[in-house]
Amino acid sequence: MARPDYKRRPNVHAEDATQIVGDALDQIWEQVQPLIGSVTLSALFASAVRRTAAAHPELAGLHVGLHGVDRASLQSAVEGLDAKSTGPALKELLQALLVLFEALAGPILMNRAIPSVIKAEQQLSKLGAEA
Amino acid sequence: LKAKSHRSSGGKAVLAHLVGATMMPQRLKDLQRDMTELNVLHAFASAVSERLDREKILQAVSEHLPRLFDYDVLALLLDSSHPEIFVFGAGQAAPSVVQQATRGLLDTHELLSGRHIHEKDVKIRGDVSKREPAKAREPLRSQLSMPLVSCGENLGGIGMVSHRAAAFGPVDVQLFSLIAYQLGAAFRNALLLKETWERAVRDGLTGLFNRRHFSERLEEEFRRSSRYKHSMSLVLLDVDHFKNVNDTFGHSVGDRVLQAVARAMEQGSRKTDVVCRYGGEEFALILPETALDEALILAERLRKLVPALSQKVPGLDGHVEISLGVSSTWGCEGALKVEELLDRADGSLYQAKRQGRNRVCFYSPIDGRVQSIQGKVEMRRRPRHVAQLPVRYTMVPDLGPQALRGRSADVSADGVRMIVAKPVATGTFMVLDLGKPNEPMRVLIKIVWCRPAEEEGRHALGAQIVSFADGAEPRFRQMLTTLGLKNLARPITEP
């Protein structure tokens, strides 16, 4: 049986963080999906998750379907994150998406996603400060 | 107030009408463009969904996409164990533009799939060698890429670049992603079809073509050779004492031996040859456009290659040898049935086994007998650079009934080495390469078979002389006279 990690801080803001990032991802999906379709966008989301999971393996379980990110898997992924790394990890996820959008179509896709990303990042920073 | 309000709303309506009227041509234009795009998109979607062949899908890309997008270069990456990039429009673009387009596509693919592909590992196809026009020297200002995704799998990507700033807008993104989606599905279907086909025609253990495919291809090649009066040959081979290998070293070693034989056959044959596992430890090679002499060279090469490769098989103490039977349509084009060709190769293989194994036997169309070439023919590889030289003379000597019998090995005249012929069986001789390019006389005599001329029972020898160095031709003629082979050379073109 694995020994509990006593140094790990409980992620008390997991629910709030999930709400913030989940909403941001939903908004991005709504903005970008009409342009590039569900299949491609789903591949981009999955790619962003994979890239972020390289540094934060807890996010590897985040499931992306043809309707966007699965909230339940997001919730459990965020709960798996250390409280300290929740904000940075989720910000990295959003940034990874922006990088992909920029690489594919320059500002056309990125500009649609930026407002949601900025808003979510501000909320996450605030949440981190409260913690 | 009411009147003012009424006037005001009436004015707005008039204004709206006027604006609408001035906007009409633009709206019409937009509508026409939309209709055109829709038609092209429909044509493209129909084309790629109907075509299950990769090359045909690429053809649809090249036909339809220039009508939808204004790009300098379009590149399409198909990721696999041997990644390929197909470049379209490169004829109008500078090499640097093509390079930027392909590099950009590879970078985007790496971002998306996490797979790094080095440029040198990619086979780039398309016309990328044309001259650089002035337009394309401008720096690239716009690019648009999309992944080729199907069933959650990233198959590659498609990207286009332009020297114009903001060349691609949201509508282009929308259309391009639709195109990428269609292409992803089409390439996946093509891939699945190919995989299914491969499974149906390949042998699971060796990866060679299976017997069913062998039968189909044999019929097909035989029909082609009969129709165009070209030679084709068939080689059947069997691993000697294979049962002993299984009994002594176990079946897993036996399997590895069969795999080693398969690799030797692939290595020793040419790209155009059809290499098959005939069943058990028997293999077959279909050699299109190949006369008997060339087939025997190949068979002999395999006979030597298999022991060399099989001794590296883990668990096998020693090596295995093979027996081969060869038959050909050579000399009997049109008068042979495919079953006879197969029977002759099979009979020759049987003879090779009976005569002690580890040898090549062949069916001689001259006397209808099965003969062995074991230990009688020294195989030489024709130098590639010689083969590429133009033919200057064709020799068709009339040698007389017994002229070549027993004559063999090196004949020297005036310092020029000439290997004339070696008897390999009764009535048949193998003529080997003659001369070297660095020697004063550069001559190639193509390996040919001597066979009786139709009525007189004389031997005819066909050969090709490539070229002569200065002053070498008279010496060559002198040498032939000395050998009693004068008046053989009939010029095709004057040297």
XYZ file of C-alpha atoms in Angstrom:
626
model
C 0.000 0.000 0.000
C 1.381 3.404 -0.974
C 2.377 5.638 1.934
C 0.421 8.922 2.145
C 2.354 12.018 1.095
C 2.174 14.169 4.230
C 3.969 17.069 2.558
C 1.274 17.368 -0.083
C -1.093 20.248 0.603
C -4.784 19.398 0.154
C -6.299 21.090 -2.882
C -9.034 23.044 -1.113
C -9.842 25.107 -4.215
C -10.143 22.178 -6.605
C -13.834 22.759 -7.175
C -13.424 26.464 -7.859
C -10.415 25.907 -10.094
C -12.327 23.262 -12.024
C -15.206 25.672 -12.451
C -12.950 28.453 -13.716
C -10.955 26.362 -16.174
C -13.961 24.306 -17.227
C -15.873 27.468 -18.083
C -12.877 28.899 -19.934
C -12.425 25.725 -21.964
C -16.138 25.653 -22.764
C -16.029 29.250 -23.942
C -12.972 28.601 -26.075
C -14.722 25.581 -27.552
C -17.784 27.645 -28.420
C -15.639 30.331 -30.008
C -13.317 28.155 -32.054
C -15.441 25.122 -32.902
C -17.506 26.898 -35.598
C -14.267 27.638 -37.452
C -12.354 24.390 -37.313
C -14.926 21.805 -36.304
C -15.152 19.382 -33.398
C -12.742 16.738 -34.683
C -9.814 19.098 -35.197
C -10.533 21.092 -32.066
C -10.781 17.939 -30.011
C -7.362 16.906 -31.369
C -5.960 20.312 -30.405
C -7.382 20.098 -26.879
C -5.994 16.579 -26.505
C -2.634 17.786 -27.733
C -2.624 20.666 -25.231
C -3.464 18.217 -22.447
C -0.656 15.899 -23.535
C 1.867 18.733 -23.637
C 0.855 20.015 -20.212
C 0.763 16.539 -18.728
C 4.464 16.174 -19.508
C 5.125 18.562 -16.594
C 1.957 17.811 -14.619
C 1.155 14.112 -15.013
C -2.049 14.508 -12.966
C -3.634 16.151 -16.008
C -3.001 13.141 -18.234
C -6.370 11.672 -17.269
C -8.272 14.675 -18.606
C -10.656 13.390 -21.207
C -11.476 15.374 -24.345
C -14.416 14.298 -26.454
C -16.147 15.642 -29.515
C -18.155 18.019 -27.315
C -15.227 19.438 -25.383
C -13.551 18.657 -22.092
C -15.240 16.209 -19.789
C -15.927 18.059 -16.526
C -15.754 14.974 -14.324
C -12.305 14.067 -15.597
C -11.222 17.695 -15.210
C -12.462 17.680 -11.635
C -10.587 14.502 -10.760
C -7.446 15.741 -12.555
C -7.512 19.019 -10.661
C -8.125 17.202 -7.383
C -5.025 15.169 -8.114
C -2.945 18.325 -8.364
C -1.107 19.775 -5.424
C -2.771 23.016 -4.227
C 0.370 24.946 -5.038
C 0.650 23.703 -8.594
C -3.043 23.876 -9.496
C -2.921 27.453 -10.772
C 0.318 27.098 -12.777
C -0.736 23.753 -14.258
C -4.107 25.007 -15.442
C -2.593 28.213 -16.775
C -0.078 26.118 -18.698
C -2.936 24.135 -20.154
C -4.636 27.276 -21.411
C -1.365 28.684 -22.727
C -0.656 25.427 -24.552
C -3.958 25.842 -26.355
C -3.056 29.385 -27.372
C 0.300 28.211 -28.712
C -1.420 25.600 -30.852
C -3.996 28.057 -32.173
C -1.237 30.501 -33.031
C 0.831 27.838 -34.783
C -2.098 26.751 -36.940
C -3.742 29.976 -38.000
C -1.909 32.906 -36.449
C -4.216 35.423 -34.769
C -7.450 34.132 -36.306
C -8.001 31.366 -33.776
C -5.883 32.818 -30.993
C -7.815 36.086 -30.805
C -11.019 34.165 -30.246
C -9.548 32.343 -27.279
C -7.512 35.076 -25.599
C -10.333 36.829 -23.653
C -11.404 33.573 -22.005
C -7.807 32.659 -21.205
C -7.034 36.041 -19.657
C -10.198 35.966 -17.581
C -9.477 32.452 -16.336
C -5.874 33.269 -15.547
C -6.925 36.277 -13.479
C -9.440 34.194 -11.576
C -6.891 31.457 -10.960
C -4.348 33.990 -9.710
C -6.923 35.395 -7.344
C -7.764 31.912 -6.128
C -4.069 31.222 -5.584
C -3.656 34.415 -3.593
C -6.615 33.510 -1.384
C -5.110 30.077 -0.778
C -43.658 65.011 -33.280
C -45.537 62.171 -34.897
C -44.903 63.577 -38.376
C -41.249 64.065 -37.594
C -41.038 60.563 -36.314
C -42.767 59.218 -39.394
C -40.492 61.247 -41.668
C -37.539 60.069 -39.757
C -38.438 56.372 -40.028
C -39.302 56.855 -43.711
C -35.893 58.423 -44.269
C -34.202 55.495 -42.590
C -36.016 53.068 -44.857
C -34.987 55.031 -47.939
C -31.432 55.199 -46.671
C -31.418 51.484 -46.002
C -32.784 50.856 -49.478
C -30.095 53.081 -51.001
C -27.349 51.412 -49.016
C -28.773 48.038 -49.992
C -28.762 49.050 -53.635
C -25.143 50.187 -53.548
C -24.192 47.055 -51.637
C -25.985 44.766 -54.083
C -23.095 44.179 -56.503
C -20.802 43.336 -53.590
C -23.397 40.988 -52.100
C -23.869 39.358 -55.443
C -20.128 38.937 -55.753
C -19.932 37.383 -52.297
C -22.831 35.126 -53.107
C -21.233 34.043 -56.357
C -17.953 33.369 -54.589
C -19.747 31.349 -51.930
C -21.487 29.319 -54.600
C -18.213 28.665 -56.398
C -16.534 27.606 -53.184
C -19.444 25.375 -52.350
C -19.268 23.715 -55.753
C -15.522 23.165 -55.517
C -15.866 21.878 -51.982
C -18.576 19.490 -53.099
C -16.460 18.285 -55.997
C -13.465 17.835 -53.720
C -15.461 15.971 -51.058
C -16.945 13.657 -53.697
C -13.542 13.040 -55.223
C -11.713 12.155 -52.019
C -14.521 10.072 -50.579
C -14.715 7.983 -53.745
C -10.973 7.463 -54.043
C -9.416 4.875 -51.805
C -6.014 5.200 -53.329
C -3.524 7.639 -51.821
C -2.188 8.900 -55.119
C -5.684 9.641 -56.368
C -6.512 11.568 -53.211
C -3.380 13.638 -53.765
C -4.485 14.198 -57.327
C -7.777 15.598 -56.023
C -5.840 17.957 -53.757
C -3.805 19.204 -56.676
C -6.904 19.628 -58.867
C -9.320 21.343 -56.490
C -7.447 23.247 -53.805
C -5.911 25.917 -56.073
C -9.493 26.907 -56.925
C -10.325 27.445 -53.257
C -7.221 29.123 -51.842
C -4.708 31.655 -53.049
C -1.470 30.122 -51.782
C 2.125 30.144 -52.979
C 2.859 26.652 -51.769
C 0.680 23.962 -50.276
C 2.334 21.099 -48.422
C 0.822 17.906 -47.124
C 2.555 15.709 -44.570
C 1.719 12.043 -44.176
C 3.290 10.706 -41.037
C 4.301 7.054 -40.909
C 7.468 5.052 -40.429
C 8.568 6.681 -43.698
C 7.123 10.199 -43.532
C 6.434 11.975 -46.783
C 5.640 15.567 -47.682
C 3.813 16.321 -50.894
C 4.378 19.823 -52.193
C 1.910 21.540 -54.517
C 2.482 24.776 -56.379
C 6.219 24.511 -55.874
C 6.763 25.130 -59.558
C 5.773 28.754 -58.979
C 7.704 29.200 -55.759
C 11.299 29.598 -54.691
C 13.096 26.664 -53.053
C 13.358 28.756 -49.881
C 9.572 29.143 -49.804
C 9.118 25.421 -50.239
C 11.591 24.810 -47.448
C 9.795 27.216 -45.138
C 6.479 25.606 -45.926
C 7.740 22.093 -45.210
C 9.653 23.162 -42.097
C 6.584 24.981 -40.765
C 4.438 21.932 -41.378
C 6.871 19.663 -39.545
C 7.068 22.073 -36.591
C 3.296 22.296 -36.307
C 3.020 18.529 -36.533
C 5.542 18.175 -33.727
C 3.588 20.620 -31.576
C 0.401 18.660 -32.142
C 1.580 15.081 -32.087
C 4.726 15.380 -30.004
C 6.582 13.490 -32.722
C 9.771 15.077 -33.987
C 10.513 14.350 -37.622
C 13.857 15.445 -38.935
C 13.803 17.043 -42.372
C 16.355 14.606 -43.710
C 14.080 11.690 -42.802
C 11.234 13.044 -44.888
C 10.772 12.143 -48.495
C 9.668 15.302 -50.267
C 7.608 14.828 -53.410
C 6.325 17.327 -55.910
C 7.927 19.621 -58.385
C 10.410 21.482 -56.211
C 13.132 21.961 -58.779
C 11.711 24.680 -61.018
C 13.192 28.139 -61.288
C 12.398 30.893 -58.887
C 9.981 33.528 -60.196
C 10.209 37.106 -58.979
C 6.949 36.993 -57.058
C 8.018 34.233 -54.729
C 11.190 35.989 -53.593
C 9.064 38.101 -51.278
C 9.082 36.960 -47.660
C 6.308 34.735 -46.441
C 3.690 36.667 -44.538
C 0.844 34.235 -44.039
C 0.484 30.618 -43.235
C -2.347 28.329 -42.305
C -2.043 24.741 -41.114
C -4.431 22.037 -40.009
C -3.787 18.570 -38.637
C -5.069 15.552 -40.537
C -7.062 13.832 -37.845
C -9.267 10.794 -38.109
C -10.685 8.624 -35.325
C -8.528 10.470 -32.814
C -5.344 9.628 -34.702
C -3.008 12.298 -36.026
C -2.053 11.183 -39.525
C -0.090 14.281 -40.506
C -0.939 17.794 -41.495
C -1.662 20.158 -44.320
C -0.403 23.693 -44.568
C -0.285 26.548 -47.039
C 1.849 29.667 -47.173
C 1.584 32.969 -48.982
C 3.772 36.009 -49.484
C 0.704 38.246 -49.018
C -0.026 39.661 -45.578
C -3.240 38.336 -43.995
C -3.801 36.130 -47.036
C -6.034 33.781 -45.109
C -9.106 34.891 -43.195
C -11.659 33.151 -40.982
C -13.519 31.803 -44.009
C -10.297 30.234 -45.259
C -9.725 28.702 -41.841
C -13.224 27.268 -41.934
C -12.823 25.864 -45.443
C -9.310 24.609 -44.821
C -10.309 22.748 -41.682
C -13.148 21.139 -43.613
C -10.680 20.091 -46.300
C -8.282 18.743 -43.656
C -11.107 16.791 -42.064
C -12.088 15.254 -45.408
C -8.479 14.425 -46.161
C -7.910 12.869 -42.749
C -10.865 10.546 -43.261
C -9.857 9.761 -46.860
C -6.243 8.966 -45.993
C -7.352 6.808 -43.110
C -9.670 4.853 -45.394
C -6.862 4.455 -47.908
C -4.532 3.312 -45.151
C -7.064 0.834 -43.788
C -7.721 -0.537 -47.246
C -4.001 -0.954 -47.832
C -3.560 -2.672 -44.477
C -6.467 -4.986 -45.191
C -5.056 -5.766 -48.606
C -1.604 -6.384 -47.118
C -3.098 -8.799 -44.593
C -4.911 -10.621 -47.379
C -1.873 -11.040 -49.615
C 1.006 -11.336 -47.134
C 2.298 -14.365 -45.333
C 2.158 -13.776 -41.578
C 5.527 -15.333 -40.731
C 7.809 -14.017 -43.448
C 5.964 -10.935 -44.658
C 6.338 -12.138 -48.227
C 3.393 -12.419 -50.595
C 1.314 -15.519 -49.961
C 0.423 -18.278 -52.357
C -2.896 -16.797 -53.386
C -1.220 -13.585 -54.445
C 1.497 -15.612 -56.155
C -1.086 -17.411 -58.290
C -2.795 -14.163 -59.246
C 0.438 -12.381 -60.105
C 1.803 -15.354 -62.024
C -1.303 -15.419 -64.216
C -1.132 -11.663 -64.655
C 2.571 -11.533 -65.550
C 2.226 -14.546 -67.804
C -0.620 -12.901 -69.713
C 1.430 -9.729 -70.060
C 4.512 -11.569 -71.275
C 2.460 -13.558 -73.795
C 0.722 -10.469 -75.091
C 3.843 -8.371 -75.546
C 6.111 -11.315 -76.470
C 8.432 -10.545 -73.595
C 10.267 -13.105 -71.543
C 9.386 -13.829 -67.961
C 10.903 -16.364 -65.619
C 9.893 -18.276 -62.549
C 12.118 -19.517 -59.733
C 10.940 -22.050 -57.161
C 13.172 -22.734 -54.210
C 13.106 -25.097 -51.300
C 15.162 -25.104 -48.100
C 17.305 -28.247 -48.027
C 16.765 -30.628 -45.088
C 14.427 -28.201 -43.403
C 12.772 -30.967 -41.417
C 16.137 -31.635 -39.756
C 16.331 -27.976 -38.714
C 12.945 -28.196 -37.038
C 13.713 -31.561 -35.431
C 17.166 -30.574 -34.215
C 16.801 -26.936 -33.224
C 13.068 -26.575 -32.673
C 10.280 -24.916 -34.590
C 11.082 -21.396 -33.389
C 14.532 -21.659 -34.960
C 12.877 -23.142 -38.029
C 10.631 -20.096 -38.223
C 13.626 -17.785 -37.951
C 15.357 -19.712 -40.728
C 12.335 -19.198 -42.973
C 12.423 -15.499 -42.122
C 16.138 -15.369 -42.980
C 15.461 -17.060 -46.322
C 12.711 -14.523 -46.966
C 15.079 -11.616 -46.218
C 17.725 -13.177 -48.487
C 15.163 -13.427 -51.262
C 14.204 -9.802 -50.825
C 17.829 -8.719 -50.771
C 18.818 -10.839 -53.712
C 15.929 -9.920 -55.965
C 15.000 -6.737 -57.754
C 12.200 -4.312 -56.943
C 10.153 -5.503 -59.877
C 10.334 -9.153 -58.837
C 7.463 -10.734 -56.929
C 8.767 -12.630 -53.911
C 6.369 -15.148 -52.388
C 6.170 -17.922 -49.840
C 4.760 -20.806 -51.793
C 4.026 -22.940 -48.763
C 6.006 -24.568 -45.915
C 9.690 -24.151 -46.718
C 9.030 -23.506 -50.401
C 9.341 -20.067 -51.914
C 8.729 -18.617 -55.350
C 9.995 -15.688 -57.363
C 8.188 -14.259 -60.355
C 10.618 -12.387 -62.571
C 8.806 -10.178 -65.093
C 10.681 -9.100 -68.229
C 13.452 -11.537 -67.433
C 15.057 -14.037 -69.770
C 16.393 -17.379 -68.607
C 20.017 -16.244 -68.377
C 19.191 -13.376 -66.063
C 16.929 -15.612 -63.991
C 19.779 -18.102 -63.560
C 22.117 -15.360 -62.396
C 19.571 -14.273 -59.835
C 18.921 -17.859 -58.738
C 22.621 -18.510 -58.314
C 22.975 -15.316 -56.320
C 20.209 -16.481 -53.979
C 21.809 -19.902 -53.613
C 24.937 -18.224 -52.296
C 23.146 -15.584 -50.236
C 20.894 -17.882 -48.205
C 23.693 -19.831 -46.436
C 25.471 -16.565 -45.649
C 22.376 -14.987 -44.072
C 21.092 -18.141 -42.387
C 24.274 -18.670 -40.412
C 23.378 -15.535 -38.460
C 20.101 -17.063 -37.266
C 20.178 -17.256 -33.459
C 19.954 -20.818 -32.211
C 20.979 -22.392 -35.501
C 24.290 -24.166 -35.408
C 25.575 -23.797 -38.969
C 23.603 -22.684 -41.973
C 20.963 -23.882 -44.390
C 21.210 -24.332 -48.138
C 18.606 -24.161 -50.827
C 17.755 -25.878 -54.083
C 16.243 -23.929 -56.922
C 14.303 -24.706 -60.058
C 14.052 -22.172 -62.868
C 11.827 -21.991 -65.910
C 11.253 -19.268 -68.426
C 9.012 -18.296 -71.288
C 12.203 -17.399 -73.159
C 12.200 -18.799 -76.672
C 8.641 -20.082 -76.442
C 6.662 -16.868 -76.058
C 3.020 -17.480 -76.726
C 3.373 -21.244 -77.084
C 3.406 -22.022 -73.391
C 0.752 -22.276 -70.720
C 1.198 -20.919 -67.239
C 0.737 -24.397 -65.781
C 3.592 -25.646 -67.949
C 5.834 -22.842 -66.750
C 5.048 -23.803 -63.164
C 5.501 -27.530 -63.850
C 8.867 -26.893 -65.482
C 10.121 -24.902 -62.521
C 8.771 -27.538 -60.170
C 10.406 -30.332 -62.210
C 13.689 -28.439 -62.186
C 13.491 -28.028 -58.432
C 12.846 -31.754 -58.111
C 15.912 -32.439 -60.253
C 18.021 -30.106 -58.117
C 16.969 -32.110 -55.075
C 17.688 -35.418 -56.806
C 21.082 -34.304 -57.988
C 22.240 -33.627 -54.455
C 20.588 -30.328 -53.439
C 22.216 -26.905 -53.004
C 22.081 -26.196 -56.713
C 20.157 -24.454 -59.448
C 18.474 -26.536 -62.130
C 16.590 -25.116 -65.044
C 14.400 -26.235 -67.873
C 16.266 -25.701 -71.132
C 13.890 -24.603 -73.887
C 16.501 -25.695 -76.435
C 16.377 -29.407 -75.859
C 13.534 -29.662 -73.373
C 15.747 -31.134 -70.686
C 16.309 -30.106 -67.102
C 19.920 -29.218 -66.487
C 22.014 -28.026 -63.609
C 24.352 -25.086 -63.700
C 25.978 -26.039 -60.434
C 29.737 -25.452 -60.518
C 29.753 -24.574 -64.176
C 28.964 -20.914 -64.282
C 30.994 -18.197 -62.781
C 28.644 -15.323 -62.116
C 29.884 -11.830 -62.628
C 28.086 -8.632 -61.880
C 27.966 -6.291 -64.812
C 29.486 -2.906 -63.899
C 26.675 -0.399 -63.559
C 28.436 2.388 -65.386
C 29.026 0.113 -68.353
C 25.392 -0.816 -68.514
C 24.455 2.834 -68.795
C 26.611 3.448 -71.869
C 24.893 3.558 -75.253
C 25.040 0.484 -77.418
C 27.242 1.034 -80.470
C 27.287 -2.373 -82.109
C 25.247 -5.496 -81.996
C 27.073 -8.697 -82.697
C 25.092 -11.471 -84.266
C 27.728 -14.002 -85.206
C 27.069 -17.208 -86.978
C 29.268 -19.565 -85.087
C 28.567 -22.874 -86.724
C 27.188 -25.935 -84.979
C 30.042 -26.652 -82.626
C 31.954 -23.421 -82.650
C 31.617 -22.596 -79.009
C 31.472 -26.034 -77.530
C 34.205 -26.407 -74.990
C 35.589 -22.953 -75.512
C 35.794 -21.167 -72.255
C 37.454 -18.770 -69.932
C 39.776 -15.972 -70.788
C 41.031 -15.266 -74.238
C 43.666 -12.605 -74.533
C 44.565 -10.655 -77.586
C 46.858 -7.684 -77.655
C 46.565 -7.142 -73.949
C 42.774 -7.038 -73.972
C 41.023 -9.601 -71.869
C 37.958 -11.163 -73.274
C 35.827 -13.726 -71.600
C 33.944 -15.410 -74.344
C 31.724 -18.165 -73.173
C 31.327 -21.056 -70.849
C 29.331 -24.109 -71.710
C 26.719 -24.572 -69.042
C 24.829 -27.418 -70.576
C 24.641 -29.275 -73.816
C 23.960 -26.805 -76.541
C 23.883 -23.808 -74.249
C 26.574 -21.367 -73.304
C 26.772 -18.414 -71.060
C 28.660 -15.428 -72.341
C 30.035 -13.181 -69.690
C 31.019 -9.527 -69.478
C 33.860 -8.515 -71.654
C 36.415 -5.878 -70.837
C 36.471 -3.062 -68.328
C 35.786 0.637 -68.860
C 39.311 1.607 -67.881
C 40.923 -0.706 -70.357
C 41.775 0.500 -73.867
C 38.800 -1.314 -75.340
C 35.561 -0.689 -73.587
C 33.288 -3.482 -74.511
C 30.258 -4.966 -73.000
C 28.985 -8.275 -74.166
C 25.625 -8.770 -72.649
C 25.116 -12.131 -71.088
C 23.205 -14.124 -73.617
C 22.353 -17.673 -74.402
C 23.611 -19.360 -77.475
C 20.942 -21.380 -79.124
C 20.553 -23.089 -82.428
C 19.394 -20.873 -85.248
C 16.080 -22.113 -86.569
C 16.876 -24.299 -89.577
C 20.562 -24.870 -89.720
C 21.239 -25.969 -86.186
C 23.851 -23.300 -85.856
C 24.600 -21.371 -82.743
C 23.721 -17.732 -82.649
C 25.301 -15.363 -80.240
C 23.825 -11.989 -79.483
C 25.989 -9.409 -77.861
C 26.247 -5.694 -77.399
C 29.411 -3.666 -77.798
C 29.242 -0.441 -75.926
C 32.162 1.562 -77.155
C 35.750 1.451 -78.273
C 38.634 3.563 -77.154
C 40.759 5.102 -79.881
C 42.348 2.508 -82.120
C 40.813 -0.396 -80.242
C 38.265 -1.409 -82.824
C 40.760 -2.740 -85.390
C 42.454 -4.710 -82.626
C 39.126 -6.133 -81.599
C 38.364 -7.227 -85.156
C 41.812 -8.737 -85.407
C 41.206 -10.659 -82.233
C 37.922 -12.020 -83.536
C 39.620 -13.089 -86.752
C 42.263 -14.876 -84.738
C 39.541 -16.681 -82.863
C 37.706 -17.554 -86.044
C 34.840 -15.272 -85.187
C 35.210 -12.716 -87.938
C 32.408 -10.751 -89.536
C 30.408 -10.711 -86.403
C 29.907 -7.084 -85.738
C 26.950 -5.366 -87.304
C 26.961 -1.676 -86.489
C 23.792 -0.095 -85.155
C 25.200 3.404 -85.192
C 28.526 4.436 -86.501
C 31.086 4.919 -83.729
